[in-house]
XYZ file of C-alpha atoms in Angstrom:
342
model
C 2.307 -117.558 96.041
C 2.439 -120.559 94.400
C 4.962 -123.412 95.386
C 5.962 -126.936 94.100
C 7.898 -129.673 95.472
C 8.642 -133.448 94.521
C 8.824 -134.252 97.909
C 6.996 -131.845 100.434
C 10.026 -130.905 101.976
C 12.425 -129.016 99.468
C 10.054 -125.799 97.820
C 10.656 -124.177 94.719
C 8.772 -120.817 94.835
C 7.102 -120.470 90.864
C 4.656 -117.656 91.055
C 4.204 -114.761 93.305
C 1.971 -111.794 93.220
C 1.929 -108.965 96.006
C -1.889 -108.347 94.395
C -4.110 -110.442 92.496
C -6.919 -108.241 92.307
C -4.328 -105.835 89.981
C -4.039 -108.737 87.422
C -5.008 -107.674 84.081
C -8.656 -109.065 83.782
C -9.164 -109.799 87.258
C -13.070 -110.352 88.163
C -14.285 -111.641 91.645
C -16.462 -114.315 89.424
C -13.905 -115.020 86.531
C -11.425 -117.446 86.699
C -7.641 -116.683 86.982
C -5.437 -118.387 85.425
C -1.611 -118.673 85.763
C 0.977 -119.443 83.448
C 4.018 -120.971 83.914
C 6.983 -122.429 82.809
C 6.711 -126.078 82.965
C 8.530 -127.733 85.522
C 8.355 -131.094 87.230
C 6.156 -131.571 90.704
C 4.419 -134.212 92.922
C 3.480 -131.272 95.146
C 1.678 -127.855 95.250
C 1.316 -125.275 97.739
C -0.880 -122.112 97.277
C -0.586 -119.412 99.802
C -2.841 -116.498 100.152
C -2.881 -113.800 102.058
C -5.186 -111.079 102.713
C -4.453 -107.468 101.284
C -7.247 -105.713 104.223
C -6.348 -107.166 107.842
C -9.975 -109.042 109.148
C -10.787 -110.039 105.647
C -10.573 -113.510 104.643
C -10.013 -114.493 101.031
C -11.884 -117.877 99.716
C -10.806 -120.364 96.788
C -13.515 -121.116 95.031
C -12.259 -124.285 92.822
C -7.979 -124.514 91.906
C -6.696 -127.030 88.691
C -3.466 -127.506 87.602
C -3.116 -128.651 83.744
C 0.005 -130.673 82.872
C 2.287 -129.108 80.361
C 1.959 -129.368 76.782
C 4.492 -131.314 74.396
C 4.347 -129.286 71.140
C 0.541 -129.435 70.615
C -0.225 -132.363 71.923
C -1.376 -133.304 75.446
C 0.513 -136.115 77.295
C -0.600 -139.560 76.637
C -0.595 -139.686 80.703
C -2.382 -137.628 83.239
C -1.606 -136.890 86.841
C -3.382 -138.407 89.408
C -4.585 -135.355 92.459
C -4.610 -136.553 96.047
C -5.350 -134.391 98.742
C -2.843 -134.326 101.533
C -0.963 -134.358 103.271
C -1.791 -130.651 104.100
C -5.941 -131.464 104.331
C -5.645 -130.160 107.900
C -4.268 -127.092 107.247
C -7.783 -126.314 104.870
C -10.194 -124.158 107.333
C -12.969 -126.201 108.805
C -15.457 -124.737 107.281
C -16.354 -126.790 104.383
C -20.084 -127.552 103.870
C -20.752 -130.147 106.019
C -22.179 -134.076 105.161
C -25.269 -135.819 105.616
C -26.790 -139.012 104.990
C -29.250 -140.600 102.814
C -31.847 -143.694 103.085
C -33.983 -144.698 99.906
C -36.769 -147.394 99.887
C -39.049 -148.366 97.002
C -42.333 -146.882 97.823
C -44.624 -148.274 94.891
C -44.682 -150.477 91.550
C -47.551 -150.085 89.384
C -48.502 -150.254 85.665
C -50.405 -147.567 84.144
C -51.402 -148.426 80.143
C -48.445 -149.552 78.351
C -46.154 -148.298 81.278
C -44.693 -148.954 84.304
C -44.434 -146.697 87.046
C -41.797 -146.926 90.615
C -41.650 -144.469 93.143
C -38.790 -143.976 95.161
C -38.755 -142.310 98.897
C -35.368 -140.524 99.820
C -35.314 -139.193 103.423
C -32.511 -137.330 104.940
C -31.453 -138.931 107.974
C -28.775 -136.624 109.192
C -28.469 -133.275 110.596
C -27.338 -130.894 107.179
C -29.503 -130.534 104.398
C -28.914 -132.807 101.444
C -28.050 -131.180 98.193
C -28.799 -132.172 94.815
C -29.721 -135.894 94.801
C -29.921 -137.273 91.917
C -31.173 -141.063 90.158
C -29.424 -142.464 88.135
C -29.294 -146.656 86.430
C -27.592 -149.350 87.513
C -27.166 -152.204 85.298
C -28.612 -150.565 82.113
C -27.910 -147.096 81.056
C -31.530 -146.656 80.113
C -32.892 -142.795 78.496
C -36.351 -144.066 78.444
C -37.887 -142.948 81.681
C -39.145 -140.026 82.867
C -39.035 -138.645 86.541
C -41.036 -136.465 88.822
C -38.063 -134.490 89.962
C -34.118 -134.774 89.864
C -31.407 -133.026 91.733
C -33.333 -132.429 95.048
C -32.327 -130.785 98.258
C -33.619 -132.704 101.379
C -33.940 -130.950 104.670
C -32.650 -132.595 108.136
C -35.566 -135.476 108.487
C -37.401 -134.133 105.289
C -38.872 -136.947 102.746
C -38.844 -136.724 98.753
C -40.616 -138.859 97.023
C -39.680 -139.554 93.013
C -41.757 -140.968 90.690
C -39.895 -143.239 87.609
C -41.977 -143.626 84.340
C -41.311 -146.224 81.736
C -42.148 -148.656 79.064
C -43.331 -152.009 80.253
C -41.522 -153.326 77.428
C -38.271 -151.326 77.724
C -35.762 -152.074 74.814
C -33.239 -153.361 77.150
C -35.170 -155.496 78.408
C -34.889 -154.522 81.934
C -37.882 -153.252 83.606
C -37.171 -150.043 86.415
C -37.307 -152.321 89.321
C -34.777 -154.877 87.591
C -32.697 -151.781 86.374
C -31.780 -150.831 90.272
C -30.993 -147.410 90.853
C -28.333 -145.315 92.480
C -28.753 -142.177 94.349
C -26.078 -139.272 94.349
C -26.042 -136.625 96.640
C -23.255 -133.757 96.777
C -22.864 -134.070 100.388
C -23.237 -137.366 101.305
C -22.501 -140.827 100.462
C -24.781 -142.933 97.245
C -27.288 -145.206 98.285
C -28.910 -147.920 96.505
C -31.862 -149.372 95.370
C -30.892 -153.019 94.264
C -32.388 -154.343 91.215
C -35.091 -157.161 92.428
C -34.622 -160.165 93.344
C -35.318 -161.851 90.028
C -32.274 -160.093 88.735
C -30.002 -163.230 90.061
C -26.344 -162.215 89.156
C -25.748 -159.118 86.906
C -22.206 -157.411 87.096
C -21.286 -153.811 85.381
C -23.416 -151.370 83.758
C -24.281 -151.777 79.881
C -23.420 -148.494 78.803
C -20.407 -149.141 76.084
C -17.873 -148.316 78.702
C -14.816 -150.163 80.323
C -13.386 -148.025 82.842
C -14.721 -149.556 85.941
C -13.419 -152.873 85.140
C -10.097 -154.441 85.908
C -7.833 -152.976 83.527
C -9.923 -150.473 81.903
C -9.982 -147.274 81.420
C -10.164 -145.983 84.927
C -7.225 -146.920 86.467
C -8.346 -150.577 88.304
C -4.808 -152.426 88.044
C -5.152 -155.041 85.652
C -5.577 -159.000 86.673
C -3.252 -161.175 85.023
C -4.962 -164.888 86.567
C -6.022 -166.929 84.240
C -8.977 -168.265 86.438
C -11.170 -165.576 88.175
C -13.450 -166.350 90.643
C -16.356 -163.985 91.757
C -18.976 -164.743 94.289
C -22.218 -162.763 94.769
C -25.360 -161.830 93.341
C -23.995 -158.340 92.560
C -19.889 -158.643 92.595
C -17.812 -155.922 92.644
C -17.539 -154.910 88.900
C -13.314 -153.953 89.280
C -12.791 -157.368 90.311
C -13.458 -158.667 86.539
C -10.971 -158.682 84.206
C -11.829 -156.642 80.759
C -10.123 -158.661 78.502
C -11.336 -161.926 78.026
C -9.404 -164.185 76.213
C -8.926 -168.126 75.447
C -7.389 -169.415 77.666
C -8.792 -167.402 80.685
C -11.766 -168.777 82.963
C -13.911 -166.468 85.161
C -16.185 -168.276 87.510
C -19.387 -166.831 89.466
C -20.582 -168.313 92.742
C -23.938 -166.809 93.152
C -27.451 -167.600 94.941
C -30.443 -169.277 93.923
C -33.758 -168.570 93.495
C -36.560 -169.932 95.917
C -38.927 -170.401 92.947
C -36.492 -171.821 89.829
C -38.108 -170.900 86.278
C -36.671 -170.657 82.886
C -34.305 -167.435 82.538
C -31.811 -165.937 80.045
C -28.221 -164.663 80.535
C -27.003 -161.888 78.618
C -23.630 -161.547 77.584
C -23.225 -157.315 77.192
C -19.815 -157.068 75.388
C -17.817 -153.692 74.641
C -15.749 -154.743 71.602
C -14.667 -158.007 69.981
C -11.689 -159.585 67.936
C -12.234 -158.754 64.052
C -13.719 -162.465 63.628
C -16.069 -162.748 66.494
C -15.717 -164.948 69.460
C -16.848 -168.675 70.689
C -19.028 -168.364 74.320
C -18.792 -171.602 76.583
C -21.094 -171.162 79.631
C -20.788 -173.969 81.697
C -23.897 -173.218 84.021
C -24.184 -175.712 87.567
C -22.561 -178.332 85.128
C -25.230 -177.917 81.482
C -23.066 -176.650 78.807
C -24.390 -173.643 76.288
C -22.702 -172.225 73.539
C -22.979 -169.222 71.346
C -21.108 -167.305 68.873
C -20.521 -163.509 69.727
C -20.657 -161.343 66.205
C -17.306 -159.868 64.725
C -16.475 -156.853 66.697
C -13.798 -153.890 65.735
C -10.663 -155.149 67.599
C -9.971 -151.780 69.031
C -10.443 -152.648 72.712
C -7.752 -155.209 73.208
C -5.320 -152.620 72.975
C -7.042 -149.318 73.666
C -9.510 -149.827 76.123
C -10.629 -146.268 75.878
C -11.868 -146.606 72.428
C -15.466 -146.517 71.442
C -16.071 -149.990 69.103
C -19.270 -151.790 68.240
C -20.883 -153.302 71.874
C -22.815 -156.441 71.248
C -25.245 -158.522 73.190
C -25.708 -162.054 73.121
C -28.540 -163.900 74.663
C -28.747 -167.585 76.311
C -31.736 -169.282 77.363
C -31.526 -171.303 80.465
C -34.239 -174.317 81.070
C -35.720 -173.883 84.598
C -34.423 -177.064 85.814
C -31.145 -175.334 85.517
C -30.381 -173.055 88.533
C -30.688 -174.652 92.149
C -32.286 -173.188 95.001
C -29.177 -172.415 96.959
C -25.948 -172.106 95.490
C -25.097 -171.891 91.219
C -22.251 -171.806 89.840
C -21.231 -169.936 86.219
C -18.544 -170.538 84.365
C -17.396 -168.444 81.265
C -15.020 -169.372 78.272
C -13.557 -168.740 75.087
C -12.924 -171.527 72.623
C -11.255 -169.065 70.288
C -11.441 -165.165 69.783
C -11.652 -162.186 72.902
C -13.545 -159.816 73.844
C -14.169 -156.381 76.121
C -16.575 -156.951 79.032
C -19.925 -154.213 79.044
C -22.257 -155.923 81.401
C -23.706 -159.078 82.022
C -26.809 -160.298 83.728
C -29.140 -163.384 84.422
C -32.632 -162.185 85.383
């Protein structure tokens, strides 16, 4: 039986079956799919009931697909919470675990570099399917020992990243960072190194984990945006920026200054290009980002032409304890991708 509600307390019955296994089709291992008419719901309540007394029937995965308009989808989605009837699910759900991951080893080997990770399962249910993946660049360059592991209760895995030394972005593995995923229990990372000094999203051409973007992050409407951190939260950023708007990172220093470059990783730009002002611990740069598509501004979802713009910074520049970055636009916008200062 299938059930929907706008408010959880008022339920409109919209499907019923006295056997499923009679359905026209019906496989153990095939999905079953249920039509009906459309009809408006916040939500949904699926009852089933055994047809043999001491047998227990077992949903394997459920969706619900929003109704058409004509033949188009509509332009929004719902959004699925679980609840409030979580407790009434059958404890029996495969239980969590958790995760610690070191570096074990840099080397180089030829014309590459080599890092091996150590993941060890520090909690009592065996981890399932870890996985690597980048954190500031979304690199396709390196190789790995293994991928999608399954740790045992106190077991160790050790994998074993292979590179370029001179990787195309410009990031080498260690300054790249790395996040582990594992099915059953929470990511841990390995942070990019310490000569990575302030870096914020992940260049990979997509907005949706900024403020505003694609995936959902409400957007910020201040004009000035402050950010402290060597590694800020990335939905705290605006995605547009625009004249007239100022973002401002507080970050710390290094204990042995040197000359470094900040990269400016955008998504999309305004049709003629964009002025940079970095004002960095009070020296002023300036650079021109290239003409972009001027898709983004509007439709953040929208694959345009990313660019990345490059800034040289003097070593007597950044201070040994607290910097200070300021970003912005003389004239022009743009889409934030990344940006980093290593």
């Amino acid at each position: 039986t299938i059930e929907v509600s706008t408010d959880a307390t008022t339920w409109q019955k919209v499907y019923d079956t006295l056997s499923a296994t009679a359905l026209p089709g019906y496989r153990p291992t095939a999905t079953m799919e249920v039509q009906i008419e459309p009809v408006k719901a916040r939500f949904i309540r699926v009852t089933v009931s055994p047809a043999v007394p001491g047998l227990t029937p077992a949903i394997d995965e459920f969706e619900v697909l929003p109704a058409r308009v004509g033949k188009d989808a509509p332009s929004v989605l719902p959004t699925v919470a679980f609840g409030p009837f979580t407790k009434m699910l059958p404890a029996r759900s495969v239980k969590r675990t958790t995760l610690e991951a070191k570096v074990l080893d840099t080397k180089t080997d030829g014309d590459d570099e080599i890092l091996t990770l150590r993941l060890r399962n520090t909690g009592a249910m065996t981890a399932l399917f870890s996985s690597v993946h980048p954190l500031l660049d979304y690199r396709n360059d390196f190789y790995l020992s293994d991928n999608h592991l399954s740790i045992p209760p106190g077991g160790s895995r050790d994998i074993t990243l292979r590179a370029p030394r001179q990787p195309k972005g410009g990031l080498t593995l260690g300054q790249t960072g790395w996040r582990i995923e594992t099915w059953n229990a929470p990511d841990v990372l390995i942070e990019p190194t310490p000569d990575v000094l302030l870096a914020i999203g992940r260049k990979d051409r997509m907005t949706r984990e900024f403020a505003g973007g694609a995936g959902g992050t409400p957007a910020i409407s201040e004009a000035r945006v402050r950010l402290t951190g060597r590694l800020p939260a990335t939905s705290s950023l605006p995605l547009l920026m625009e004249a007239g708007r100022m973002v401002e990172f507080t970050f710390p220093g290094s204990d042995s200054p040197r000359a470094t470059v900040l990269r400016i990783h955008t998504a999309d730009q305004s049709p003629g290009g964009a002025s940079l002002r970095a004002t960095l611990n009070g020296r002023v740069f300036t650079v021109k980002i290239p003409a972009g598509l001027g898709l983004q501004k509007t439709d953040p979802q929208h694959l345009a032409k990313s660019k990345t713009v490059e800034i040289p910074v003097p070593a007597d520049v950044l201070r040994l304890n607290q910097n200070s970055l300021i970003l912005e636009l003389n004239d022009g916008w743009f889409t934030w991708d990344a940006l980093d200062l290593r």
